[in-house]
Coordinates of C-alpha atoms in Angstrom, one line a residue:
Chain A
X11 CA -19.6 -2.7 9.5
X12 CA -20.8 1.1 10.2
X13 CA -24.7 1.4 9.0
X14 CA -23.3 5.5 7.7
X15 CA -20.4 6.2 6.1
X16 CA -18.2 8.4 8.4
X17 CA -16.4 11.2 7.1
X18 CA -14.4 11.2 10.6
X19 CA -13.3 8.5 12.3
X20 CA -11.0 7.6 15.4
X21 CA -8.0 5.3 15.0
X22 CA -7.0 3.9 18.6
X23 CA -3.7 2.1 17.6
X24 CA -4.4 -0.5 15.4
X25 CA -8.3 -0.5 14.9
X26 CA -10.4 2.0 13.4
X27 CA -14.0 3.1 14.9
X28 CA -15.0 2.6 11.6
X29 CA -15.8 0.4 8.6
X30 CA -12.2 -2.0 8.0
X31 CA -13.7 -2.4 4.3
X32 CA -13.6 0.7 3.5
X33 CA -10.1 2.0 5.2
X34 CA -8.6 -0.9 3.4
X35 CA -9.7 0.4 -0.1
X36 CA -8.8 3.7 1.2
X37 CA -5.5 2.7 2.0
X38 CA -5.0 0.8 -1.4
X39 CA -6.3 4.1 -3.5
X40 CA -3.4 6.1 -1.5
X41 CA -0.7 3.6 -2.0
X42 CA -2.0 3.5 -6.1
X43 CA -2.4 7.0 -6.2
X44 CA 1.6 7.4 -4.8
X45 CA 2.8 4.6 -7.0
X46 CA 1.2 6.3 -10.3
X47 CA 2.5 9.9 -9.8
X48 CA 5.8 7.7 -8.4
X49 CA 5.8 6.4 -12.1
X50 CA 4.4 9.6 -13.9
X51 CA 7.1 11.7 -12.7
X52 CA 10.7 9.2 -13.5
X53 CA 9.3 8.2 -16.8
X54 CA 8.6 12.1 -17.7
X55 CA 12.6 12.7 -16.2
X56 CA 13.7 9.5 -18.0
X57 CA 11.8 10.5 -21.4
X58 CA 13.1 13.8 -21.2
X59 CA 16.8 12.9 -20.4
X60 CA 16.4 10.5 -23.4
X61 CA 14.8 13.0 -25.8
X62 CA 16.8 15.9 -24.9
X63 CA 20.1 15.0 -23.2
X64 CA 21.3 17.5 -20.5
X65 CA 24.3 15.7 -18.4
X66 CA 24.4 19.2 -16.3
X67 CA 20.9 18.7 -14.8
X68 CA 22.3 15.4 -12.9
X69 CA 25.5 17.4 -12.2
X70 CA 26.7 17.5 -7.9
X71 CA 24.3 19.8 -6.0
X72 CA 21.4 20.5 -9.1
X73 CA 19.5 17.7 -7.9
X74 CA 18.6 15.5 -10.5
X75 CA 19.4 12.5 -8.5
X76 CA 17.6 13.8 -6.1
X77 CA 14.7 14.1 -8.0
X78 CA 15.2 10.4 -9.4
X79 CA 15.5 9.1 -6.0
X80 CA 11.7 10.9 -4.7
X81 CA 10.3 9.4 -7.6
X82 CA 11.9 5.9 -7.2
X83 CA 10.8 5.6 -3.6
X84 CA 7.3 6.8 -4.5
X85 CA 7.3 3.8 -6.7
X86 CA 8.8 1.4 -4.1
X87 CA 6.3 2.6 -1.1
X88 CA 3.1 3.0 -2.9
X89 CA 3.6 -0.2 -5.1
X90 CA 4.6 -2.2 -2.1
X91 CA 1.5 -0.8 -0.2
X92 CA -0.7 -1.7 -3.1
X93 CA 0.2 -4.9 -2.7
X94 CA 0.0 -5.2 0.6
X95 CA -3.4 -3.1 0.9
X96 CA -4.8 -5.6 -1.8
X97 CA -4.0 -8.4 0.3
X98 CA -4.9 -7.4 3.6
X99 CA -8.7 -6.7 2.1
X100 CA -11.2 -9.8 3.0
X101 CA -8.3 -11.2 5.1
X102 CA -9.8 -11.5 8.7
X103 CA -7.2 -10.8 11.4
X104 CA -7.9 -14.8 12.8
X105 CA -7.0 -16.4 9.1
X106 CA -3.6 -14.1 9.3
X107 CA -3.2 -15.0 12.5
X108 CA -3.2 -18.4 11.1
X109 CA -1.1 -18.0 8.6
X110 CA 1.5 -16.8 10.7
X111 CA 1.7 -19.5 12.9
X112 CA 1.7 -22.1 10.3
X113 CA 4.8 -20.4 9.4
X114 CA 6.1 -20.7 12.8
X115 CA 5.4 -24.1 13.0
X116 CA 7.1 -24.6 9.9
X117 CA 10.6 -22.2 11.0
X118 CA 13.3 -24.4 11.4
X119 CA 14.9 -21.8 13.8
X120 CA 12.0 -21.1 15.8
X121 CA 11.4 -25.1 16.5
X122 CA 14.8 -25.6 17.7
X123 CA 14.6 -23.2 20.4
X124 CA 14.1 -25.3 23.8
X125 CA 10.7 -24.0 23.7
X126 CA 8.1 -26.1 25.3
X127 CA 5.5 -26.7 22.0
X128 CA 2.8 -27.4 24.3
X129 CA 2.8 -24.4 25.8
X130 CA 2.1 -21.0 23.4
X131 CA 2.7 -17.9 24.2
X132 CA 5.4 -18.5 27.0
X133 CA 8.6 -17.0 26.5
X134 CA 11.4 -19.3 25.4
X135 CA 14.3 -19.7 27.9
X136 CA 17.5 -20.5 25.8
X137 CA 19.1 -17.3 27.1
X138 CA 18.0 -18.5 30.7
X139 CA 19.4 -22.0 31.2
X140 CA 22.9 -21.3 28.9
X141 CA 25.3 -20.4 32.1
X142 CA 25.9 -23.2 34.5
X143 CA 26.1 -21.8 37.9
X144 CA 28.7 -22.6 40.5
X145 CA 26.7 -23.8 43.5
X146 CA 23.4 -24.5 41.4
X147 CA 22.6 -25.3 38.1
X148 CA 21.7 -22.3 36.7
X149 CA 23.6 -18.6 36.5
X150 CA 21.0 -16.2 35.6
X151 CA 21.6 -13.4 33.0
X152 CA 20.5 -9.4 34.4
X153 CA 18.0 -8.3 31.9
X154 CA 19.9 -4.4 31.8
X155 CA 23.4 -4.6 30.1
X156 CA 25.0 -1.5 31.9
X157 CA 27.9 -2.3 30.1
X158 CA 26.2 -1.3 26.5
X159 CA 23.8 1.6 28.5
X160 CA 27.2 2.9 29.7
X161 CA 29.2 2.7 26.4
X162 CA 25.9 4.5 24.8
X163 CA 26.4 7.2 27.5
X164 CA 30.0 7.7 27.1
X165 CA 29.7 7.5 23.4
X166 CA 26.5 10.7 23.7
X167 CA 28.7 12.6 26.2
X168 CA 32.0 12.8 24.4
X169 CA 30.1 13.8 20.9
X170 CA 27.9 16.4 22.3
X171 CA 30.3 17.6 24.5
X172 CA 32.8 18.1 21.5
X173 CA 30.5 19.8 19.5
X174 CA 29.6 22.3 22.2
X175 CA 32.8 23.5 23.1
X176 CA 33.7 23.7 19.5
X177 CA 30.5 26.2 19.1
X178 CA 31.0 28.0 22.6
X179 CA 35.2 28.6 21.9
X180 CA 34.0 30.1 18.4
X181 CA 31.0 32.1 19.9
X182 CA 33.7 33.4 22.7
X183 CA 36.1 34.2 19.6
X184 CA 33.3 36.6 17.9
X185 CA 32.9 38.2 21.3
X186 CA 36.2 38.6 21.8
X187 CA 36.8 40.3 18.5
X188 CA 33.6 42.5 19.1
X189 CA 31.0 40.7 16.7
X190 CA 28.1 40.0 19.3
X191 CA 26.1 37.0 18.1
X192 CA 23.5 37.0 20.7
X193 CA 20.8 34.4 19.0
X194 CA 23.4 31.7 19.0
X195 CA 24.7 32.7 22.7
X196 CA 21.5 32.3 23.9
X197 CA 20.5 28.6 21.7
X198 CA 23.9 28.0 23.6
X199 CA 22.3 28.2 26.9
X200 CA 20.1 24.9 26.4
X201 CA 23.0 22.8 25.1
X202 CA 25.1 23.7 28.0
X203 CA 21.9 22.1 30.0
X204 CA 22.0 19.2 28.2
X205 CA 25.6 18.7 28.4
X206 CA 25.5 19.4 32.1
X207 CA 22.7 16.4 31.8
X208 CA 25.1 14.2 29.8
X209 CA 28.2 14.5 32.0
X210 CA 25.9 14.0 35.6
X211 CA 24.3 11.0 33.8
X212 CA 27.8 9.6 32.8
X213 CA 29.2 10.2 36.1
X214 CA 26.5 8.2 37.6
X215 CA 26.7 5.7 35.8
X216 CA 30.2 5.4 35.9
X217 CA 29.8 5.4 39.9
X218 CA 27.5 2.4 39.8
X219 CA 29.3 0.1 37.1
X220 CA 33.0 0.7 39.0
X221 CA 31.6 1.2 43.0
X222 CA 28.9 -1.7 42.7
X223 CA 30.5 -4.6 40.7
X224 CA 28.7 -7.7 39.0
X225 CA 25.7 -9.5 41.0
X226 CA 25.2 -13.4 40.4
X227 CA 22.3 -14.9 40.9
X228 CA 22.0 -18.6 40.6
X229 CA 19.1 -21.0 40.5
X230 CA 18.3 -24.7 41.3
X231 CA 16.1 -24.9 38.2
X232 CA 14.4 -24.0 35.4
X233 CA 11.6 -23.5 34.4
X234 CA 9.7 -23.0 37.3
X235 CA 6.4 -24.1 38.2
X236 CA 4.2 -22.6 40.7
X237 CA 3.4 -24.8 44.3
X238 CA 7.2 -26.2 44.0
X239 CA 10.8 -24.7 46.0
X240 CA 13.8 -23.7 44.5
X241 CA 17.2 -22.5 45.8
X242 CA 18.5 -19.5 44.7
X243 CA 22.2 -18.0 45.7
X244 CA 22.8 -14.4 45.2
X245 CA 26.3 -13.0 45.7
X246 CA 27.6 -9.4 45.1
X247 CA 31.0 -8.5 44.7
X248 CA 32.5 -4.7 44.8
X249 CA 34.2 -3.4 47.6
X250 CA 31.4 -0.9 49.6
X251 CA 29.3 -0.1 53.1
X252 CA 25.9 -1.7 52.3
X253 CA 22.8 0.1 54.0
X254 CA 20.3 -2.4 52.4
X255 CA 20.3 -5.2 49.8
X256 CA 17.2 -7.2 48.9
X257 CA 16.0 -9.6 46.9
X258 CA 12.5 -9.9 45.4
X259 CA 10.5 -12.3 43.5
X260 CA 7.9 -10.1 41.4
X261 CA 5.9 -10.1 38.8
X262 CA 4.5 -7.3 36.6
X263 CA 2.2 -6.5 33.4
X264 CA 4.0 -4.8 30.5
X265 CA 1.4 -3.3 28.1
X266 CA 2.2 -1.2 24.7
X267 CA -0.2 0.9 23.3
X268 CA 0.0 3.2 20.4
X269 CA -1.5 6.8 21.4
X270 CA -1.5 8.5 18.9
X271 CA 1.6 8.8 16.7
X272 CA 4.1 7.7 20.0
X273 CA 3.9 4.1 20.8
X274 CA 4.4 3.8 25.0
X275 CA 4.9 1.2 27.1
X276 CA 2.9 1.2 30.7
X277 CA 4.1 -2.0 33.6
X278 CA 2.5 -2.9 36.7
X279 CA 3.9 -4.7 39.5
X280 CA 1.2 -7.1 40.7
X281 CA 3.3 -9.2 42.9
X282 CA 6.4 -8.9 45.1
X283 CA 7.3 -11.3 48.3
X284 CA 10.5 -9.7 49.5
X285 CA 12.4 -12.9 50.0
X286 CA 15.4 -11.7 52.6
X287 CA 16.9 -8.3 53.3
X288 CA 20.2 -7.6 55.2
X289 CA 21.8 -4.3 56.3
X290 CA 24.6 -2.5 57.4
X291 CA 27.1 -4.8 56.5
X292 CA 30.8 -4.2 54.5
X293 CA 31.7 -5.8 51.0
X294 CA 35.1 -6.7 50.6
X295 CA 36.8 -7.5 47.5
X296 CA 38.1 -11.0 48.7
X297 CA 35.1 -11.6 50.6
X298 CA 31.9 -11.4 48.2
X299 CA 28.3 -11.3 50.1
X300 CA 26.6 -14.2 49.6
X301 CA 23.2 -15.4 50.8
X302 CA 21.1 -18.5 50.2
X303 CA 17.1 -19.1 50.0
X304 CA 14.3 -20.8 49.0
X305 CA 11.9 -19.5 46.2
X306 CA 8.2 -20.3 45.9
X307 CA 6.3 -19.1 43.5
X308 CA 2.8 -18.9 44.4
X309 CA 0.3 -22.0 43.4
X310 CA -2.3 -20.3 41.4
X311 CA -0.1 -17.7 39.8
X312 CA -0.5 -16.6 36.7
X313 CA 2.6 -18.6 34.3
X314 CA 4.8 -15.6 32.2
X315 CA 2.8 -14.7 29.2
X316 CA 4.5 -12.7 25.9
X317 CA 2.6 -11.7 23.0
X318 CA 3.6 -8.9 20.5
X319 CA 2.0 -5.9 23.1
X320 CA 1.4 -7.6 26.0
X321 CA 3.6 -9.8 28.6
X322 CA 3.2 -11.1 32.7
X323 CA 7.1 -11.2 33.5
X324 CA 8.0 -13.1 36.2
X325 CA 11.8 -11.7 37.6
X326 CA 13.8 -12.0 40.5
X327 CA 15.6 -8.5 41.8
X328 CA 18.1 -7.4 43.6
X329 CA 18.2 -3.7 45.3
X330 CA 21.0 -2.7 47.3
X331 CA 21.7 0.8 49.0
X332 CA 25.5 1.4 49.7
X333 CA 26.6 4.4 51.7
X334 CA 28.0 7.1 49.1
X335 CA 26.8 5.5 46.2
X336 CA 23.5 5.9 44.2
X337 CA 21.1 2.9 44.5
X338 CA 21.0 0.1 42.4
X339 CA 18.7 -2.5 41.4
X340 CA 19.4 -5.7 39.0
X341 CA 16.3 -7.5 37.5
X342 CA 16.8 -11.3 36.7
X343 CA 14.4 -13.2 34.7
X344 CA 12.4 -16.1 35.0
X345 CA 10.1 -18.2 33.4
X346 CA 7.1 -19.6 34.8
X347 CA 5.4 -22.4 33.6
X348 CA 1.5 -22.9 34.2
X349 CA 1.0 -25.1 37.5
X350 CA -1.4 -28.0 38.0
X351 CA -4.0 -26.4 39.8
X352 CA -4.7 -23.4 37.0
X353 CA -4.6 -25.7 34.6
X354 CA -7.5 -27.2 35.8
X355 CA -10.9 -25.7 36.3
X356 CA -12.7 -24.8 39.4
X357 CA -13.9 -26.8 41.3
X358 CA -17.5 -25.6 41.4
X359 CA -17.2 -25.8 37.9
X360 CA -15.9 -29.2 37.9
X361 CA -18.8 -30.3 40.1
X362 CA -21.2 -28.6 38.1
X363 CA -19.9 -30.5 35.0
X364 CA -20.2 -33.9 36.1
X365 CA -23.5 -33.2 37.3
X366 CA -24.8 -32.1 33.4
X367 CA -23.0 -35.2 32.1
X368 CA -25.1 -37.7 34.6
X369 CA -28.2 -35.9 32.8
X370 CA -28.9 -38.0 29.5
X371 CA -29.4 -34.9 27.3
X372 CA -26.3 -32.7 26.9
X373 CA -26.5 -29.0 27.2
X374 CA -25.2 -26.3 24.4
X375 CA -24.2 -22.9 25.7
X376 CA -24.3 -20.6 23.1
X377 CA -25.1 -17.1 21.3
X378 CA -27.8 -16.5 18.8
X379 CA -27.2 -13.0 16.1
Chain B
X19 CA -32.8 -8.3 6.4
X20 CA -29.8 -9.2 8.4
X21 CA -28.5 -13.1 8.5
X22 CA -29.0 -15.2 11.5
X23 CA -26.1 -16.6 12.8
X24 CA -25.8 -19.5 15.5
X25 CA -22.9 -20.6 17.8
X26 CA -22.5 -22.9 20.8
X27 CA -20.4 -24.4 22.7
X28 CA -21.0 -28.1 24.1
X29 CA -21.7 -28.8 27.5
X30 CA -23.4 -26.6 30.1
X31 CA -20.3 -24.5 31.7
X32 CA -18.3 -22.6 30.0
X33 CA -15.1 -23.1 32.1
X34 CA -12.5 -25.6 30.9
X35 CA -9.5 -27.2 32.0
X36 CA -6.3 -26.9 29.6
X37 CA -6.5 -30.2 27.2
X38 CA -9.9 -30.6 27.6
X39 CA -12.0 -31.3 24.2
X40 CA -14.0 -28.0 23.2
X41 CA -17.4 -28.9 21.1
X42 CA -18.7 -26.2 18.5
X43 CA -21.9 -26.2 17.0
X44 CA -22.5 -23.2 13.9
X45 CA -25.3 -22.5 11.9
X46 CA -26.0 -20.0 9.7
X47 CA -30.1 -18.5 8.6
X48 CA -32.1 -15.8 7.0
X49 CA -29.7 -15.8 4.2
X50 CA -29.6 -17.2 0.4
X51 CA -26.9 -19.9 0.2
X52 CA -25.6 -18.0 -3.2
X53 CA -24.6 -14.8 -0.9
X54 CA -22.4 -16.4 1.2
X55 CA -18.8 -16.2 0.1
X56 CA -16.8 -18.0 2.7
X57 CA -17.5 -19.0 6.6
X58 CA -14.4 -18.5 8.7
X59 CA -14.6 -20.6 12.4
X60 CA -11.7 -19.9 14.6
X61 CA -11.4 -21.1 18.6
X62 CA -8.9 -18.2 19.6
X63 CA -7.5 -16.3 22.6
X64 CA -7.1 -12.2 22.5
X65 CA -5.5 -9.4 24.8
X66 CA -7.7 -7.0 26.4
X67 CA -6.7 -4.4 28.6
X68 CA -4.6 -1.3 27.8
X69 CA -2.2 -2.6 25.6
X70 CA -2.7 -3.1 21.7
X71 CA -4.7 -6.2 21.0
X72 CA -2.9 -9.5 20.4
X73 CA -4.5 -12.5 19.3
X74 CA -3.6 -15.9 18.6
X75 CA -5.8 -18.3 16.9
X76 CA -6.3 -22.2 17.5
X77 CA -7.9 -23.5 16.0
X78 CA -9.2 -22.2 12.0
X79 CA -11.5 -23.3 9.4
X80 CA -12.4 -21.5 6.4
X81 CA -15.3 -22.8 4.5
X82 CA -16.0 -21.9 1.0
X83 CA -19.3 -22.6 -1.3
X84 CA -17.2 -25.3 -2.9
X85 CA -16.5 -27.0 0.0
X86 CA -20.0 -28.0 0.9
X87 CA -22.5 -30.4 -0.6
X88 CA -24.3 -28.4 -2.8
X89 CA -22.5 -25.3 -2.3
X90 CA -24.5 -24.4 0.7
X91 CA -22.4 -23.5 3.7
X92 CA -25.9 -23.0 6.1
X93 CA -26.5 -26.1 8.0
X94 CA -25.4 -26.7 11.6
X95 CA -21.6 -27.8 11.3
X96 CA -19.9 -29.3 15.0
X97 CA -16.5 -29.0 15.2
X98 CA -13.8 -30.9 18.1
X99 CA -10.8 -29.4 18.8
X100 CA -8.5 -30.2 22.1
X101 CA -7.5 -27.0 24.0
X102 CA -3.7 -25.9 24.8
X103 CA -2.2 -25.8 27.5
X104 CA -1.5 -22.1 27.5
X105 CA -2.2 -19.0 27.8
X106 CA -4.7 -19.2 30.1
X107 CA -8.0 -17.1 30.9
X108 CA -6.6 -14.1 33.1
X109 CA -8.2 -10.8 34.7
X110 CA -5.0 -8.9 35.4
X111 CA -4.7 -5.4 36.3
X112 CA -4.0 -3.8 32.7
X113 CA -3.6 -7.2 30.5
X114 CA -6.3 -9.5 30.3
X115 CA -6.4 -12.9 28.4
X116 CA -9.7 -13.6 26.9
X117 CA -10.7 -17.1 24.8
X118 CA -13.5 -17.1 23.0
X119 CA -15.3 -19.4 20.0
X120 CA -15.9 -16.7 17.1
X121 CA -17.8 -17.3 13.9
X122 CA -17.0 -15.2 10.9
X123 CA -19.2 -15.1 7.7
X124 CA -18.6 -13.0 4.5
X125 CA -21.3 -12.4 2.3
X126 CA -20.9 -11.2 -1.3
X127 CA -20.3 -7.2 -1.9
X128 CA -18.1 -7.4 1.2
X129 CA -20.5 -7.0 4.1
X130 CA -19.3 -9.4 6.7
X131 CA -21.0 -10.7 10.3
X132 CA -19.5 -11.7 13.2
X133 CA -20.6 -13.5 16.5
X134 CA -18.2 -14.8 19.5
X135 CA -18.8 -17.0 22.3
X136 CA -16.2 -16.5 25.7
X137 CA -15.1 -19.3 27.4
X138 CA -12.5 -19.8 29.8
X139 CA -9.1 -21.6 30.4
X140 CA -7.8 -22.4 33.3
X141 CA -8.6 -21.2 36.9
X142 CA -6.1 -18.6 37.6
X143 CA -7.4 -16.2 40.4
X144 CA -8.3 -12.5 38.7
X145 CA -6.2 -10.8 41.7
X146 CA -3.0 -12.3 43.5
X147 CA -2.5 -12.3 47.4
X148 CA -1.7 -8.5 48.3
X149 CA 1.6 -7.4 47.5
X150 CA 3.9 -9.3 50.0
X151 CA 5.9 -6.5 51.7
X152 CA 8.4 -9.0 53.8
X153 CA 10.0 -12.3 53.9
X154 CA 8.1 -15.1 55.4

């Protein structure tokens, strides 16, 4: 707790520099203060309405609904802060940690996901293991959907797009007729960027769905565990000139932070073996590329980890570069499970240990406040 | 006069393998028994790094007045608890995973102390091999 009350005080995401008391009671006064003058306000319009009633003040366009539904959600938000201020005050953040994951234990759902129970924080891999594959046992999904990213394109384009020409044909109209309305000519200038933007993006897009069809990946098993081989079969289909296609076995750190008011999200490769490349070779539709090899993750890696705002994401990918088309890359994921030798500890350690247990009088490490 | 709070963890290292049996020892001093509201004991793991904090508890114990003999939560209490199998200790480039023993204690008019003691999980290597540029 801070010896001085601060009248300033830095928030960095979710923890404040200073005293968690006294935020907390700050935060419950708000929330009161918003549910009282929430519940001033609709009884004073209620009351009124009741005393004196005028059906033309809730009439279309005076706004007396409007005014209703300000004062209702100031109730709704400040009364469900209050409450949720109130409870959060002499809660530490390890007995609602606690909390929660009794009620994960208790979810129904949750426990009927092939999850392994003796292993938290690892990702479950229903979504993983749910394709059979045709030469191994596994089909792995691609963690993009360019199917949905292009829809979402198409779907931005054609709406913008039809927007803008409606405004440029009617700001050409004015000109025509001799009424010059410069200040939306020139607002017109940006959208015309941004539909330049839209139609390049969807073009793109649209080059790499139809040139560059699906890529399978399949897998001998899963999970995996570090120290043992798998087989993996990658084939791509489409009809193209390949310069280059790749495949990967990486791993990378996702963080997400909250700076400010934007929450971002920073990753950081921290392992790739490049597990075969080919190149200049000729995709035909009848004839798919297809290439087999053995994957080995490495013995003391770190297993995949997933926690609200921070994850180690194993993934396999494939990177191709065809001649006239843009170059793609398709991320498959994987799970990795912890291996033998992490689990254990070091061996210096371990030596270490045995020695303080042959000593009759056992040690305590510890901290003194 | 601040209260004087006491945490170890058995043994001599501090290193431990995943299922291994983790011995606590608390105790609490310099404080009147009837000012302590509630002693909170957790064996947890946290996120450090540049991401937002996560944290995901173990093991938890809440203790209040009531639940001692004579309402007095101060002696040296040992607790057992068998470690997981995951997530283990990690040193990675911007997420680290971090275990630790922390003792929580609330005294009345809402003043609140807390200790920790780090340990470690596992033996995963802080850094990987360098970034494998080819096929072997």
């Amino acid at each position: 707790m801070a010896r001085w009350f601060r009248i300033v005080e830095k928030k960095r995401g979710g923890r404040r520099t200073g005293s968690n008391w006294l935020g907390s009671v700050g935060e419950a006064v708000f929330c009161a203060s918003l549910f009282l003058l929430g519940s001033l306000l609709l009884s004073l319009l209620v009351g009124t309405h009741l005393v004196r009633p005028d059906p033309g003040k809730f009439a279309f366009g005076v706004g007396g609904w409007l005014l209703v539904l300000v004062t209702a959600s100031s109730i709704v938000l400040g009364g469900g802060g209050l409450i949720w201020a109130v409870l959060g005050i002499g809660t530490s953040i390890e007995r609602r940690s606690a909390m929660a994951r009794q009620a994960v234990d208790h979810d129904i759902v949750h426990s009927a996901l092939p999850r392994a129970r003796n292993f938290p924080t690892l990702p479950a891999f229903d979504g993983l293991i749910d394709s059979p594959g045709i030469e191994l046992a596994y089909r792995l999904p691609s963690s993009q959907t360019p199917a949905w990213q292009l829809l979402a394109v198409t779907i931005f384009t054609m709406l913008w797009n039809l927007v803008i020409c409606i405004v440029t044909v009617s700001v050409a109209s004015a000109h025509v007729a001799g009424r010059h309305e410069w200040l939306v000519t020139a607002l017109l200038v940006p959208c015309w960027a941004v539909s330049y933007w839209s139609m390049r993006t969807f073009l793109n897009l649209l080059i790499q769905n139809s040139g560059m069809a699906t890529t399978t990946v399949e897998i001998s098993d899963l999970p995996l565990a570090p120290g043992r081989e798998y087989q993996v079969v990658v084939a791509q289909h489409g009809h193209a000139v390949i310069r280059s296609l790749e495949l990967s076995l990486v791993c990378e750190e996702e963080a997400t932070f909250t700076q400010g008011t934007d929450v971002r999200r920073e990753i950081r490769e921290i392992y790739r073996r490049t597990l075969w490349k080919r190149e200049a070779f000729r995709i035909e539709p009848a004839k798919p590329f297809q290439e087999n090899c053995s994957l080995l993750v490495p013995l003391t890696a770190m297993h995949s980890f997933q926690s609200p705002h921070n994850a180690v994401r194993w993934k396999l990918v494939v990177r191709g570069e065809a001649a006239t088309w843009p170059v793609f890359q398709r991320d498959f994921p994987l799970v990795v499970y912890p291996g033998e030798e992490t689990m254990q500890i070091e061996l210096a350690s371990r030596a270490s240990r045995v020695a303080s247990q042959q000593v009759s009088v056992p040690g305590m490490a510890g901290v003194h406040a | 006069m601040e209260p004087l709070l006491s945490l170890c963890i058995g043994g001599t290292s501090r290193d431990f393998a995943a299922g291994d049996e983790l011995v606590c020892e608390y105790q609490i001093d310099a404080v009147e028994p009837g000012d302590i509201q509630a002693v909170e004991m957790s064996i947890l793991w946290h996120t450090q790094g540049k991401g937002d904090v996560d944290l995901g508890v173990h093991f938890f114990e809440r203790r209040l007045p009531s639940d001692a003999e004579d309402g007095d939560l101060r002696p040296m209490r040992r607790l057992r608890t068998r470690l997981p199998n995951s997530p283990l200790s990690y040193r990675g480039a911007i997420v680290n995973v971090q275990w630790c023993a922390r003792l929580r204690l609330f005294l009345r008019r809402g003043r609140e102390y807390v200790i920790e003691q780090p340990f470690t999980l596992g033996c995963v290597p802080a850094v990987l091999p360098a970034l494998a540029k080819t096929g072997e």
